[in-house]
PDB file of C-alpha atoms in Angstrom:
ATOM      1  CA  UNK A1447     -19.899  27.883 -45.905  1.00  0.00           C
ATOM      2  CA  UNK A1448     -21.384  24.431 -45.299  1.00  0.00           C
ATOM      3  CA  UNK A1449     -23.738  24.848 -48.158  1.00  0.00           C
ATOM      4  CA  UNK A1450     -20.875  25.633 -50.565  1.00  0.00           C
ATOM      5  CA  UNK A1451     -19.018  22.476 -49.506  1.00  0.00           C
ATOM      6  CA  UNK A1452     -22.230  20.457 -49.931  1.00  0.00           C
ATOM      7  CA  UNK A1453     -22.712  21.805 -53.398  1.00  0.00           C
ATOM      8  CA  UNK A1454     -19.100  20.948 -54.343  1.00  0.00           C
ATOM      9  CA  UNK A1455     -19.537  17.384 -53.091  1.00  0.00           C
ATOM     10  CA  UNK A1456     -22.806  16.891 -54.984  1.00  0.00           C
ATOM     11  CA  UNK A1457     -21.275  18.440 -58.144  1.00  0.00           C
ATOM     12  CA  UNK A1458     -18.113  16.253 -57.807  1.00  0.00           C
ATOM     13  CA  UNK A1459     -20.113  13.055 -57.290  1.00  0.00           C
ATOM     14  CA  UNK A1460     -22.353  13.935 -60.192  1.00  0.00           C
ATOM     15  CA  UNK A1461     -19.383  14.578 -62.424  1.00  0.00           C
ATOM     16  CA  UNK A1462     -17.696  11.249 -61.434  1.00  0.00           C
ATOM     17  CA  UNK A1463     -20.886   9.317 -61.901  1.00  0.00           C
ATOM     18  CA  UNK A1464     -21.497  10.917 -65.377  1.00  0.00           C
ATOM     19  CA  UNK A1465     -18.067  10.135 -66.743  1.00  0.00           C
ATOM     20  CA  UNK A1466     -17.521   6.782 -65.011  1.00  0.00           C
ATOM     21  CA  UNK A1467     -20.997   5.387 -65.437  1.00  0.00           C
ATOM     22  CA  UNK A1468     -21.696   3.280 -68.421  1.00  0.00           C
ATOM     23  CA  UNK A1469     -25.345   2.835 -67.631  1.00  0.00           C
ATOM     24  CA  UNK A1470     -27.808   5.256 -68.989  1.00  0.00           C
ATOM     25  CA  UNK A1471     -29.663   5.455 -65.723  1.00  0.00           C
ATOM     26  CA  UNK A1472     -26.401   6.400 -63.902  1.00  0.00           C
ATOM     27  CA  UNK A1473     -25.853   9.173 -66.401  1.00  0.00           C
ATOM     28  CA  UNK A1474     -29.366  10.448 -65.940  1.00  0.00           C
ATOM     29  CA  UNK A1475     -28.885  10.477 -62.196  1.00  0.00           C
ATOM     30  CA  UNK A1476     -25.613  12.340 -62.571  1.00  0.00           C
ATOM     31  CA  UNK A1477     -27.326  14.909 -64.880  1.00  0.00           C
ATOM     32  CA  UNK A1478     -30.021  15.289 -62.236  1.00  0.00           C
ATOM     33  CA  UNK A1479     -27.440  15.828 -59.630  1.00  0.00           C
ATOM     34  CA  UNK A1480     -25.776  18.486 -61.797  1.00  0.00           C
ATOM     35  CA  UNK A1481     -29.133  20.204 -62.345  1.00  0.00           C
ATOM     36  CA  UNK A1482     -30.014  20.021 -58.670  1.00  0.00           C
ATOM     37  CA  UNK A1483     -26.664  21.422 -57.527  1.00  0.00           C
ATOM     38  CA  UNK A1484     -26.979  24.178 -60.088  1.00  0.00           C
ATOM     39  CA  UNK A1485     -30.490  25.073 -58.778  1.00  0.00           C
ATOM     40  CA  UNK A1486     -29.228  25.044 -55.185  1.00  0.00           C
ATOM     41  CA  UNK A1487     -26.197  27.173 -56.062  1.00  0.00           C
ATOM     42  CA  UNK A1488     -28.359  29.672 -57.898  1.00  0.00           C
ATOM     43  CA  UNK A1489     -30.805  29.889 -54.975  1.00  0.00           C
ATOM     44  CA  UNK A1490     -27.894  30.251 -52.495  1.00  0.00           C
ATOM     45  CA  UNK A1491     -26.370  33.055 -54.612  1.00  0.00           C
ATOM     46  CA  UNK A1492     -29.693  34.890 -54.866  1.00  0.00           C
ATOM     47  CA  UNK A1493     -30.238  34.561 -51.056  1.00  0.00           C
ATOM     48  CA  UNK A1494     -26.736  35.706 -50.299  1.00  0.00           C
ATOM     49  CA  UNK A1495     -27.052  38.598 -52.785  1.00  0.00           C
ATOM     50  CA  UNK A1496     -30.308  39.762 -51.185  1.00  0.00           C
ATOM     51  CA  UNK A1497     -28.810  39.363 -47.722  1.00  0.00           C
ATOM     52  CA  UNK A1498     -25.835  41.662 -48.669  1.00  0.00           C
ATOM     53  CA  UNK A1499     -27.348  43.977 -51.257  1.00  0.00           C
ATOM     54  CA  UNK A1500     -30.168  45.259 -49.080  1.00  0.00           C
ATOM     55  CA  UNK A1501     -27.861  46.702 -46.432  1.00  0.00           C
ATOM     56  CA  UNK A1502     -25.400  47.847 -49.038  1.00  0.00           C
ATOM     57  CA  UNK A1503     -28.201  49.756 -50.848  1.00  0.00           C
ATOM     58  CA  UNK A1504     -29.143  51.427 -47.516  1.00  0.00           C
ATOM     59  CA  UNK A1505     -25.503  52.503 -47.000  1.00  0.00           C
ATOM     60  CA  UNK A1506     -25.278  53.850 -50.597  1.00  0.00           C
ATOM     61  CA  UNK A1507     -28.582  55.701 -50.177  1.00  0.00           C
ATOM     62  CA  UNK A1508     -27.418  57.148 -46.833  1.00  0.00           C
ATOM     63  CA  UNK A1509     -24.075  58.294 -48.313  1.00  0.00           C
ATOM     64  CA  UNK A1510     -25.968  60.034 -51.127  1.00  0.00           C
ATOM     65  CA  UNK A1511     -28.071  61.854 -48.541  1.00  0.00           C
ATOM     66  CA  UNK A1512     -24.906  62.938 -46.712  1.00  0.00           C
ATOM     67  CA  UNK A1513     -23.353  64.091 -49.960  1.00  0.00           C
ATOM     68  CA  UNK A1514     -26.438  66.167 -50.602  1.00  0.00           C
ATOM     69  CA  UNK A1515     -26.053  67.864 -47.180  1.00  0.00           C
ATOM     70  CA  UNK A1516     -28.669  65.987 -45.213  1.00  0.00           C
ATOM     71  CA  UNK A1517     -26.585  65.245 -42.163  1.00  0.00           C
ATOM     72  CA  UNK A1518     -29.654  64.590 -40.063  1.00  0.00           C
ATOM     73  CA  UNK A1519     -30.368  61.389 -41.981  1.00  0.00           C
ATOM     74  CA  UNK A1520     -29.310  58.203 -40.252  1.00  0.00           C
ATOM     75  CA  UNK A1521     -28.605  54.806 -41.847  1.00  0.00           C
ATOM     76  CA  UNK A1522     -30.539  52.033 -40.143  1.00  0.00           C
ATOM     77  CA  UNK A1523     -29.073  48.554 -40.663  1.00  0.00           C
ATOM     78  CA  UNK A1524     -29.497  45.636 -38.338  1.00  0.00           C
ATOM     79  CA  UNK A1525     -27.583  42.935 -40.256  1.00  0.00           C
ATOM     80  CA  UNK A1526     -24.936  41.860 -41.302  1.00  0.00           C
ATOM     81  CA  UNK A1527     -22.468  43.033 -38.673  1.00  0.00           C
ATOM     82  CA  UNK A1528     -19.971  44.591 -41.043  1.00  0.00           C
ATOM     83  CA  UNK A1529     -22.630  46.728 -42.685  1.00  0.00           C
ATOM     84  CA  UNK A1530     -23.852  47.706 -39.215  1.00  0.00           C
ATOM     85  CA  UNK A1531     -20.339  48.942 -38.309  1.00  0.00           C
ATOM     86  CA  UNK A1532     -20.009  50.817 -41.619  1.00  0.00           C
ATOM     87  CA  UNK A1533     -23.396  52.502 -41.167  1.00  0.00           C
ATOM     88  CA  UNK A1534     -22.559  53.373 -37.609  1.00  0.00           C
ATOM     89  CA  UNK A1535     -19.291  54.925 -38.683  1.00  0.00           C
ATOM     90  CA  UNK A1536     -21.077  56.961 -41.473  1.00  0.00           C
ATOM     91  CA  UNK A1537     -23.753  58.118 -39.040  1.00  0.00           C
ATOM     92  CA  UNK A1538     -21.123  59.254 -36.566  1.00  0.00           C
ATOM     93  CA  UNK A1539     -19.279  61.082 -39.342  1.00  0.00           C
ATOM     94  CA  UNK A1540     -22.529  62.754 -40.495  1.00  0.00           C
ATOM     95  CA  UNK A1541     -23.207  63.839 -36.897  1.00  0.00           C
ATOM     96  CA  UNK A1542     -19.758  65.353 -36.478  1.00  0.00           C
ATOM     97  CA  UNK A1543     -20.027  67.172 -39.848  1.00  0.00           C
ATOM     98  CA  UNK A1544     -23.421  68.525 -38.862  1.00  0.00           C
ATOM     99  CA  UNK A1545     -22.007  69.773 -35.447  1.00  0.00           C
ATOM    100  CA  UNK A1546     -19.133  71.417 -37.296  1.00  0.00           C
ATOM    101  CA  UNK A1547     -21.469  73.119 -39.823  1.00  0.00           C
ATOM    102  CA  UNK A1548     -23.570  74.507 -36.906  1.00  0.00           C
ATOM    103  CA  UNK A1549     -20.463  75.760 -35.232  1.00  0.00           C
ATOM    104  CA  UNK A1550     -19.265  77.355 -38.461  1.00  0.00           C
ATOM    105  CA  UNK A1551     -22.625  79.027 -39.013  1.00  0.00           C
ATOM    106  CA  UNK A1552     -22.628  80.361 -35.510  1.00  0.00           C
ATOM    107  CA  UNK A1553     -19.105  81.792 -35.843  1.00  0.00           C
ATOM    108  CA  UNK A1554     -19.969  83.242 -39.203  1.00  0.00           C
ATOM    109  CA  UNK A1555     -23.027  85.030 -37.685  1.00  0.00           C
ATOM    110  CA  UNK A1556     -20.889  86.311 -34.791  1.00  0.00           C
ATOM    111  CA  UNK A1557     -18.196  87.632 -37.107  1.00  0.00           C
ATOM    112  CA  UNK A1558     -20.740  89.253 -39.423  1.00  0.00           C
ATOM    113  CA  UNK A1559     -22.433  90.977 -36.467  1.00  0.00           C
ATOM    114  CA  UNK A1560     -19.054  92.310 -35.271  1.00  0.00           C
ATOM    115  CA  UNK A1561     -18.048  93.455 -38.745  1.00  0.00           C
ATOM    116  CA  UNK A1562     -21.349  95.154 -39.384  1.00  0.00           C
ATOM    117  CA  UNK A1563     -21.463  96.851 -36.016  1.00  0.00           C
ATOM    118  CA  UNK A1564     -17.919  98.250 -35.908  1.00  0.00           C
ATOM    119  CA  UNK A1565     -17.550 102.024 -35.750  1.00  0.00           C
ATOM    120  CA  UNK A1566     -14.182 101.724 -37.609  1.00  0.00           C
ATOM    121  CA  UNK A1567     -14.193 101.382 -41.316  1.00  0.00           C
ATOM    122  CA  UNK A1568     -13.031  97.940 -42.483  1.00  0.00           C
ATOM    123  CA  UNK A1569     -12.358  96.723 -45.975  1.00  0.00           C
ATOM    124  CA  UNK A1570     -11.552  93.104 -46.583  1.00  0.00           C
ATOM    125  CA  UNK A1571      -9.528  92.236 -49.667  1.00  0.00           C
ATOM    126  CA  UNK A1572      -8.030  89.008 -51.058  1.00  0.00           C
ATOM    127  CA  UNK A1573      -4.316  88.527 -51.670  1.00  0.00           C
ATOM    128  CA  UNK A1574      -4.526  90.271 -55.087  1.00  0.00           C
ATOM    129  CA  UNK A1575      -6.172  93.366 -53.527  1.00  0.00           C
ATOM    130  CA  UNK A1576      -9.638  92.665 -54.780  1.00  0.00           C
ATOM    131  CA  UNK A1577     -12.292  94.031 -52.418  1.00  0.00           C
ATOM    132  CA  UNK A1578     -14.315  91.185 -50.905  1.00  0.00           C
ATOM    133  CA  UNK A1579     -16.342  93.036 -48.288  1.00  0.00           C
ATOM    134  CA  UNK A1580     -16.737  96.553 -46.793  1.00  0.00           C
ATOM    135  CA  UNK A1581     -18.653  97.449 -43.687  1.00  0.00           C
ATOM    136  CA  UNK A1582     -21.129 100.291 -43.234  1.00  0.00           C
ATOM    137  CA  UNK A1583     -18.618 102.545 -41.451  1.00  0.00           C
ATOM    138  CA  UNK A1584     -16.113 102.306 -44.373  1.00  0.00           C
ATOM    139  CA  UNK A1585     -18.998 103.092 -46.831  1.00  0.00           C
ATOM    140  CA  UNK A1586     -19.757 106.266 -44.801  1.00  0.00           C
ATOM    141  CA  UNK A1587     -16.074 107.220 -44.459  1.00  0.00           C
ATOM    142  CA  UNK A1588     -15.277 106.835 -48.138  1.00  0.00           C
ATOM    143  CA  UNK A1589     -18.703 107.726 -49.492  1.00  0.00           C
ATOM    144  CA  UNK A1590     -19.039 104.608 -51.681  1.00  0.00           C
ATOM    145  CA  UNK A1591     -21.691 101.872 -51.552  1.00  0.00           C
ATOM    146  CA  UNK A1592     -20.435  98.317 -51.063  1.00  0.00           C
ATOM    147  CA  UNK A1593     -22.198  97.167 -54.279  1.00  0.00           C
ATOM    148  CA  UNK A1594     -20.146  99.691 -56.294  1.00  0.00           C
ATOM    149  CA  UNK A1595     -16.698  98.437 -55.248  1.00  0.00           C
ATOM    150  CA  UNK A1596     -17.202  94.739 -54.576  1.00  0.00           C
ATOM    151  CA  UNK A1597     -15.013  92.660 -56.861  1.00  0.00           C
ATOM    152  CA  UNK A1598     -12.834  95.607 -57.920  1.00  0.00           C
ATOM    153  CA  UNK A1599      -9.189  96.106 -56.939  1.00  0.00           C
ATOM    154  CA  UNK A1600      -8.784  98.375 -53.936  1.00  0.00           C
ATOM    155  CA  UNK A1601      -6.856 100.906 -56.006  1.00  0.00           C
ATOM    156  CA  UNK A1602      -9.573 101.075 -58.691  1.00  0.00           C
ATOM    157  CA  UNK A1603     -12.338 101.164 -56.044  1.00  0.00           C
ATOM    158  CA  UNK A1604     -10.948 104.173 -54.130  1.00  0.00           C
ATOM    159  CA  UNK A1605      -9.098 106.020 -56.914  1.00  0.00           C
ATOM    160  CA  UNK A1606     -11.482 108.949 -56.771  1.00  0.00           C
ATOM    161  CA  UNK A1607     -12.575 108.599 -53.104  1.00  0.00           C
TER     162      UNK A1607
END
């Protein structure tokens, strides 16, 4: 903030001296002030860019890891404060998604075990009546293997059963 004000003052003084000065030496000094302020501005911009772009690159990289399904990855940023908050929020979100995936996988395994172990025949269909899944008991009852009826309408699958 202070650096930007300083650069504006140097630039303004150089501009005034260049246009108001009749002496060649004053014009040269003004041109030097312009050049110096431009160099300082460029250096400040590069420094600021590296200060912000490094943490931003880390957040982008972490977001890509999360998108790819790597919810164990954690974004590690120590500065600036806003990026630290953003990375913390993304890390928390990734942890919650990971927990929910584990919970989903556990429930899926439990339901699959129940479905497979049932003595009753169960056939699962979608709303259009297409067979999605059939358990072993239903295969035995109807005498059809699951691979032969999966993806067919229930009427077509059991027409001759």
